Coordinates of C-alpha atoms in Angstrom, one line a residue:
X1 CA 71.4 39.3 -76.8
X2 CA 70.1 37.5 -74.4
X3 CA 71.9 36.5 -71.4
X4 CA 71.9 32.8 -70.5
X5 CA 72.7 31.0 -67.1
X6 CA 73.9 27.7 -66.3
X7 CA 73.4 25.5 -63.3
X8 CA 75.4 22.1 -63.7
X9 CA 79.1 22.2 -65.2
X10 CA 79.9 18.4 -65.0
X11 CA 80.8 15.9 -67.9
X12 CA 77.9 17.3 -70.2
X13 CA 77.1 20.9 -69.0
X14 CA 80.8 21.9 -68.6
X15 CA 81.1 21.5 -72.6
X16 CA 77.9 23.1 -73.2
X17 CA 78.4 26.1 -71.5
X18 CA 81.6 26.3 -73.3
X19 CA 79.8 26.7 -76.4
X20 CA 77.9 29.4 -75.4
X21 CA 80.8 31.5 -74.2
X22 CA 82.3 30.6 -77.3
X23 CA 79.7 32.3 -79.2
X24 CA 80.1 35.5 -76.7
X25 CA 77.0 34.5 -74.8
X26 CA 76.7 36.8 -71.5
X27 CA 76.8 33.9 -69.1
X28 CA 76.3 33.3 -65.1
X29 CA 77.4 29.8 -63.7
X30 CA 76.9 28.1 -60.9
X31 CA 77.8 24.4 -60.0
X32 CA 78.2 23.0 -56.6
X33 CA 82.2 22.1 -56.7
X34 CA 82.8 25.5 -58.5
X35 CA 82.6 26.5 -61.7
X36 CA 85.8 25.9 -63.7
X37 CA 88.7 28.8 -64.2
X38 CA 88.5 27.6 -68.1
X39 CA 84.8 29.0 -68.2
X40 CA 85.3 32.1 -65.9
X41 CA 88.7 32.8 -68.0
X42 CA 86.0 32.6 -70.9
X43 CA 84.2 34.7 -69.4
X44 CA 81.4 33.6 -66.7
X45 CA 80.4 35.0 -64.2
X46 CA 80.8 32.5 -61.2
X47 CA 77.8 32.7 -59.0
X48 CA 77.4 31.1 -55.4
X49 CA 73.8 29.6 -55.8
X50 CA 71.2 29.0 -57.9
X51 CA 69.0 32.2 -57.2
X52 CA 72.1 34.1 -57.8
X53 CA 72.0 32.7 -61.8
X54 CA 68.8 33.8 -61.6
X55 CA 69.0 37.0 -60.7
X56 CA 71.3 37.9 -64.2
X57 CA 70.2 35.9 -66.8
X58 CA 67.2 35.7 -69.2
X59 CA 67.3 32.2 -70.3
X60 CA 68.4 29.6 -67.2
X61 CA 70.0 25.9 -68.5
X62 CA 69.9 23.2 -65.6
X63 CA 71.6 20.5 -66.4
X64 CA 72.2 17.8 -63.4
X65 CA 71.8 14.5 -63.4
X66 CA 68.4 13.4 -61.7
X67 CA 64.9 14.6 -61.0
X68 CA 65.3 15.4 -57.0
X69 CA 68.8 17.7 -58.0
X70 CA 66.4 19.7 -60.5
X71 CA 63.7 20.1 -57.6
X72 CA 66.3 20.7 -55.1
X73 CA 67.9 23.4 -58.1
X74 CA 64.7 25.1 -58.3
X75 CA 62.8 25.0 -55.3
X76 CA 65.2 24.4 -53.0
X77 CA 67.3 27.1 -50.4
X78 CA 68.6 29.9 -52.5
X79 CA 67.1 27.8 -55.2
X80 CA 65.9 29.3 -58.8
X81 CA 62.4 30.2 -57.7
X82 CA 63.9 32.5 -55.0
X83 CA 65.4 34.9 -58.1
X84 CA 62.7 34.1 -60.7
X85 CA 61.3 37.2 -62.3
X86 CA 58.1 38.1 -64.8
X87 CA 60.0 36.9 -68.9
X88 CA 62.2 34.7 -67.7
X89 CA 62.7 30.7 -69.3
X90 CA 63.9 27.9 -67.4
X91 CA 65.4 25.4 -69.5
X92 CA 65.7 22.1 -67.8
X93 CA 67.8 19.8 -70.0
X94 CA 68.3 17.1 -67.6
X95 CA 66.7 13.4 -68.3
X96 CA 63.8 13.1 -65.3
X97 CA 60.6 12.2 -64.5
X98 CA 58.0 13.6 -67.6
X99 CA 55.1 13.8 -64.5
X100 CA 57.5 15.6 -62.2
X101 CA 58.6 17.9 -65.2
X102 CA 54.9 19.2 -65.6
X103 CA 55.0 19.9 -61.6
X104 CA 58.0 21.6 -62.0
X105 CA 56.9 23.9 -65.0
X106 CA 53.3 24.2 -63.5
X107 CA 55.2 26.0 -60.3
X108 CA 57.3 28.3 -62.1
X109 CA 55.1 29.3 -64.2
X110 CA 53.1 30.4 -61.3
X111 CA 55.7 32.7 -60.5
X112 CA 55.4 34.6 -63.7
X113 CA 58.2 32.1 -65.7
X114 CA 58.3 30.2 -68.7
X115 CA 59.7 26.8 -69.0
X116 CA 61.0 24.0 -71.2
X117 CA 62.2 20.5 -71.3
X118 CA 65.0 19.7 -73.4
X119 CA 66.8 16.5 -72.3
X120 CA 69.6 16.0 -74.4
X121 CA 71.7 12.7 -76.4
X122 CA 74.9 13.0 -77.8
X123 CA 77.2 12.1 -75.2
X124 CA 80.2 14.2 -74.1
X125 CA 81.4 13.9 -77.6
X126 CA 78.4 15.7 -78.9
X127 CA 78.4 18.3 -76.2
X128 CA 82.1 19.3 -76.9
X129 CA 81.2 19.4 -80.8
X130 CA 78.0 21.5 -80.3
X131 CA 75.9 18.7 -81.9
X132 CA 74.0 17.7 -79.4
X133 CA 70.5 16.3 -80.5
X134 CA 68.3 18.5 -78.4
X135 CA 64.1 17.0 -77.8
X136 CA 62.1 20.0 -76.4
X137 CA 58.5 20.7 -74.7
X138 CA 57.0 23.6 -74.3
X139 CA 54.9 26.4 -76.0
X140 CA 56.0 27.1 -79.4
X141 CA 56.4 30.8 -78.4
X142 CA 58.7 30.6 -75.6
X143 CA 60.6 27.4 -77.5
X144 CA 61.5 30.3 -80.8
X145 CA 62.7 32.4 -78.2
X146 CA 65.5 30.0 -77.0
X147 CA 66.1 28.1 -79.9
X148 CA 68.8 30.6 -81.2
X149 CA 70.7 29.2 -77.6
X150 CA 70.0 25.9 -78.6
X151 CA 71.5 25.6 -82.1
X152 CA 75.0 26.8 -80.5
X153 CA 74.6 23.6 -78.4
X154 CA 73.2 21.2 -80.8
X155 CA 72.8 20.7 -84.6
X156 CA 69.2 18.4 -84.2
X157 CA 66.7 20.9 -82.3
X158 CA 63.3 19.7 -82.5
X159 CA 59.8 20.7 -80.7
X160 CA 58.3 17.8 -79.9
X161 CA 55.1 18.8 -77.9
X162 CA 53.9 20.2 -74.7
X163 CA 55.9 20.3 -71.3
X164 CA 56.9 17.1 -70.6
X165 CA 57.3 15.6 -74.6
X166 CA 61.1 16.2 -74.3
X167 CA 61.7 14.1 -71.7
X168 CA 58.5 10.9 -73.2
X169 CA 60.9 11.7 -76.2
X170 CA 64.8 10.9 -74.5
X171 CA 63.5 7.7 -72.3
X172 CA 62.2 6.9 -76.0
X173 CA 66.0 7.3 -77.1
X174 CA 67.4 5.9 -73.9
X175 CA 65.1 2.7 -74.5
X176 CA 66.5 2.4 -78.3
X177 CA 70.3 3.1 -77.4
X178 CA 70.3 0.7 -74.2
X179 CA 69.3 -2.5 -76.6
X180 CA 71.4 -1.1 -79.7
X181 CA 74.5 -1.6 -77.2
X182 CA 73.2 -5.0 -76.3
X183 CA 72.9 -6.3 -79.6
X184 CA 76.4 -4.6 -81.2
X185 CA 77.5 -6.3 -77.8
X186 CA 76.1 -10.0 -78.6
X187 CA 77.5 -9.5 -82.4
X188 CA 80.9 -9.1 -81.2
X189 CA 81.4 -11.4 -78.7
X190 CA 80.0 -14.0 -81.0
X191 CA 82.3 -12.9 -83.5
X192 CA 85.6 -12.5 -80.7
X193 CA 84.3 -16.0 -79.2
X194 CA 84.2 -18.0 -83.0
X195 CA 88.0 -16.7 -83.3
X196 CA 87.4 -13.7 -85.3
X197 CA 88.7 -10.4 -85.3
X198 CA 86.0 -8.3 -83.5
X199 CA 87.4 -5.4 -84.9
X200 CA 87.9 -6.2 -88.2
X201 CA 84.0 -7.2 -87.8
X202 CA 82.8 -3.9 -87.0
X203 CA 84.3 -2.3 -89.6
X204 CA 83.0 -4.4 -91.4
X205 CA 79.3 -3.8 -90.5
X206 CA 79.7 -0.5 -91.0
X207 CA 79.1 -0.5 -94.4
X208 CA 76.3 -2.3 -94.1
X209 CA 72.7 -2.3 -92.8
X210 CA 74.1 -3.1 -89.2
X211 CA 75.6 -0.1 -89.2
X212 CA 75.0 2.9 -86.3
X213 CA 76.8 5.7 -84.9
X214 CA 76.6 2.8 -81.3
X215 CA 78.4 0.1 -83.8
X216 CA 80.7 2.8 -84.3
X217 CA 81.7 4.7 -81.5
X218 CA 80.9 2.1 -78.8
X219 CA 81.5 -1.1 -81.1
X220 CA 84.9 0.5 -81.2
X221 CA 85.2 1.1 -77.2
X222 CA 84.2 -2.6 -77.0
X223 CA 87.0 -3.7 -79.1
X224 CA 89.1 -1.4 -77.7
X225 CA 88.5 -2.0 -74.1
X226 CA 88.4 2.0 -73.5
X227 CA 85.1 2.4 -71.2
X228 CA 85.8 5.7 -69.8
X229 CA 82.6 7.6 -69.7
X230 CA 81.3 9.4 -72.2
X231 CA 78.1 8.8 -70.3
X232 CA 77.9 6.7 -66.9
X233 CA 76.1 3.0 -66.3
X234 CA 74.2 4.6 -63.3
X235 CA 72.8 7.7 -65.8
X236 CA 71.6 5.0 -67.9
X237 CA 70.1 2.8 -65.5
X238 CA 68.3 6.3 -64.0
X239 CA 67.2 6.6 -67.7
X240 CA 66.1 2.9 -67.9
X241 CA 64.2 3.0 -64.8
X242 CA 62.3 6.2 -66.0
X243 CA 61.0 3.9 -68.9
X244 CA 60.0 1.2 -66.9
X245 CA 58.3 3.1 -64.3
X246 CA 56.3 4.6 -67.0
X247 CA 55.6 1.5 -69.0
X248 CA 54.0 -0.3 -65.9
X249 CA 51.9 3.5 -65.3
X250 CA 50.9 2.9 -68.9
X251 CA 50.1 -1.0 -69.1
X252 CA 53.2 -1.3 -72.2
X253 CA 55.6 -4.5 -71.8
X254 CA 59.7 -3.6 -72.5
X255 CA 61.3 -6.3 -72.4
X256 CA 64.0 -5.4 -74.0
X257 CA 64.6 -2.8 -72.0
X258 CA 64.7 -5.1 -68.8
X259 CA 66.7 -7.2 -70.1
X260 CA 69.4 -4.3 -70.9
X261 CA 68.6 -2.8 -67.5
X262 CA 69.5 -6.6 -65.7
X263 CA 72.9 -6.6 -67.5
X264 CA 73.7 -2.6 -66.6
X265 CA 72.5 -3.8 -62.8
X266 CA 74.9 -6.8 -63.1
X267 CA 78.1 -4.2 -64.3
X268 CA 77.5 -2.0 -61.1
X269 CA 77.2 -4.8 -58.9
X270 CA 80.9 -5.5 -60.1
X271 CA 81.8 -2.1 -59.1
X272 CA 80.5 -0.7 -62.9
X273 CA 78.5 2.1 -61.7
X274 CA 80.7 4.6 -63.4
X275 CA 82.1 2.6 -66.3
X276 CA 80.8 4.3 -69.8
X277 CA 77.0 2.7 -70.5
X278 CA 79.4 0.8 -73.5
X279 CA 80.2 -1.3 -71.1
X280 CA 77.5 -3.3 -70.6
X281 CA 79.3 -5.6 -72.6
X282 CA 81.0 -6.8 -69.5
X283 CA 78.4 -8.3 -68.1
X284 CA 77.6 -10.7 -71.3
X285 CA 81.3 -11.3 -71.6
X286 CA 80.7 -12.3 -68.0
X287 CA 78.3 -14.6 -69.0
X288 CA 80.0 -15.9 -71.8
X289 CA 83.4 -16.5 -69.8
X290 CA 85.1 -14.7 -72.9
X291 CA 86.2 -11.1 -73.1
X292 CA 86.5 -9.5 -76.9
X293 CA 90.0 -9.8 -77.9
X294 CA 90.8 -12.8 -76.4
X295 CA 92.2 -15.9 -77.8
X296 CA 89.3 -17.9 -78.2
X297 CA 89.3 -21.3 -76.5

């Protein structure tokens, strides 16, 4: 079997890992506030760097949260690089920069490595269940040889291209979640602020052609007012800005997407940052001087 490593145990890698040891995956951990007793009592191997995971496992997951903590993961002191041998696969399953991605791959790669891209959606609820929806780049080869890894973390494991396709494909996603929020977010406040049951709305749409796994799970949050993350505003508006920045690179308009990054820029300016990406609905409740659940006036 082949023995995995894992760099980055927060909200999304913590689970993920999990589901490896679960499956009696030979794993090395690292993560820079300590890997958790519950995944050492499972039995990983705690390591004190980067290089260190490197230096024991076959197949290497980083999952952090932005492009310069993957550089700094792999190419920084006591980084990956530093304990990268001939066979090995990095795995970066972060959400970054597609151009920096092919920098990153082209670099180990010249130090006798393989690499993917497979940048994840599914939330923390996914990543517990092991149904993470997983978009990969890479070679076809070196993609079969990890995908027996992957299908213990996710149920939707697709190839979409060369290095860097995974991560064209999640801003893709990021772009068509961001504006699903908005609109299940318009729908019911309009409903809450006619005098109608947002709740009993939803559930309503759901057996319709409204209906989306966001009209359920975050069209309930709304309702609910629960806006724990899940996964943060600021990780979104990293994703969001990865979109734009490569729409202008490419000439393509999103307006859409601006308009859902403006409202996610207008929750962290009232102290959001952290608030599940659900919560965008804040800011158009803001707006609308009217908060879902209220007594309409």
């Amino acid at each position: 079997m082949e023995k995995a490593g894992f760099i980055g145990l927060g909200i999304m890698g913590k689970p993920m890992a999990a589901n490896l040891l679960k499956n009696s995956v030979p794993l090395a951990a690292f993560t820079r506030s300590g890997v958790p007793d519950e995944l050492t009592q499972a039995g990983a191997i705690a390591c004190d760097s980067p290089a260190a995971v490197a230096a024991q496992a076959d197949v290497l997951f980083i999952m952090v949260p932005d492009t310069p903590d993957v550089e700094r993961v792999l190419f920084g002191e006591n980084g990956v690089a530093d304990g990268l041998r001939k066979g090995q696969i990095v795995v970066d399953m972060s959400s970054i920069s597609p151009m920096a991605t092919r920098d990153f791959a082209a670099r180990v790669r010249e130090r006798g490595a393989d690499y993917l891209d497979a940048p994840v959606s599914g939330g923390e609820v996914g990543a517990k269940a092991g149904s993470l929806t997983i978009m990969v780049g890479g070679a076809q080869a070196t993609f079969d040889r990890v995908k027996p890894l992957f299908d213990l973390m996710g149920k939707n494991v697709s190839l979409i291209g060369e290095v860097g396709a995974g991560q064209v494909c999640k801003v893709a996603n990021q772009v068509i979640v961001a504006a699903t929020i908005e609109a299940v977010g318009e729908a019911l406040l309009l409903a809450s602020k006619a005098g109608v049951d947002a709740e009993k709305v939803r559930k309503a749409l759901m057996g319709g052609f409204a209906s989306s796994r966001i009209l359920e799970v975050h069209g309930e949050r709304m309702t609910k007012r629960t806006f724990d993350p899940g996964f943060r505003i600021e990780l979104h508006q990293k994703d969001l800005n990865l979109a734009l920045s490569t729409a202008q690179a490419l000439g393509v308009s999103l307006p859409a997407t601006s308009t859902c990054q403006a409202l996610f820029n207008a929750c962290a300016a009232h102290g959001g940052k952290a608030w599940d990406h659900s919560a965008m609905v804040r800011a158009l409740e803001y707006l609308a001087n009217h908060e879902i659940g209220q007594k309409a006036q």
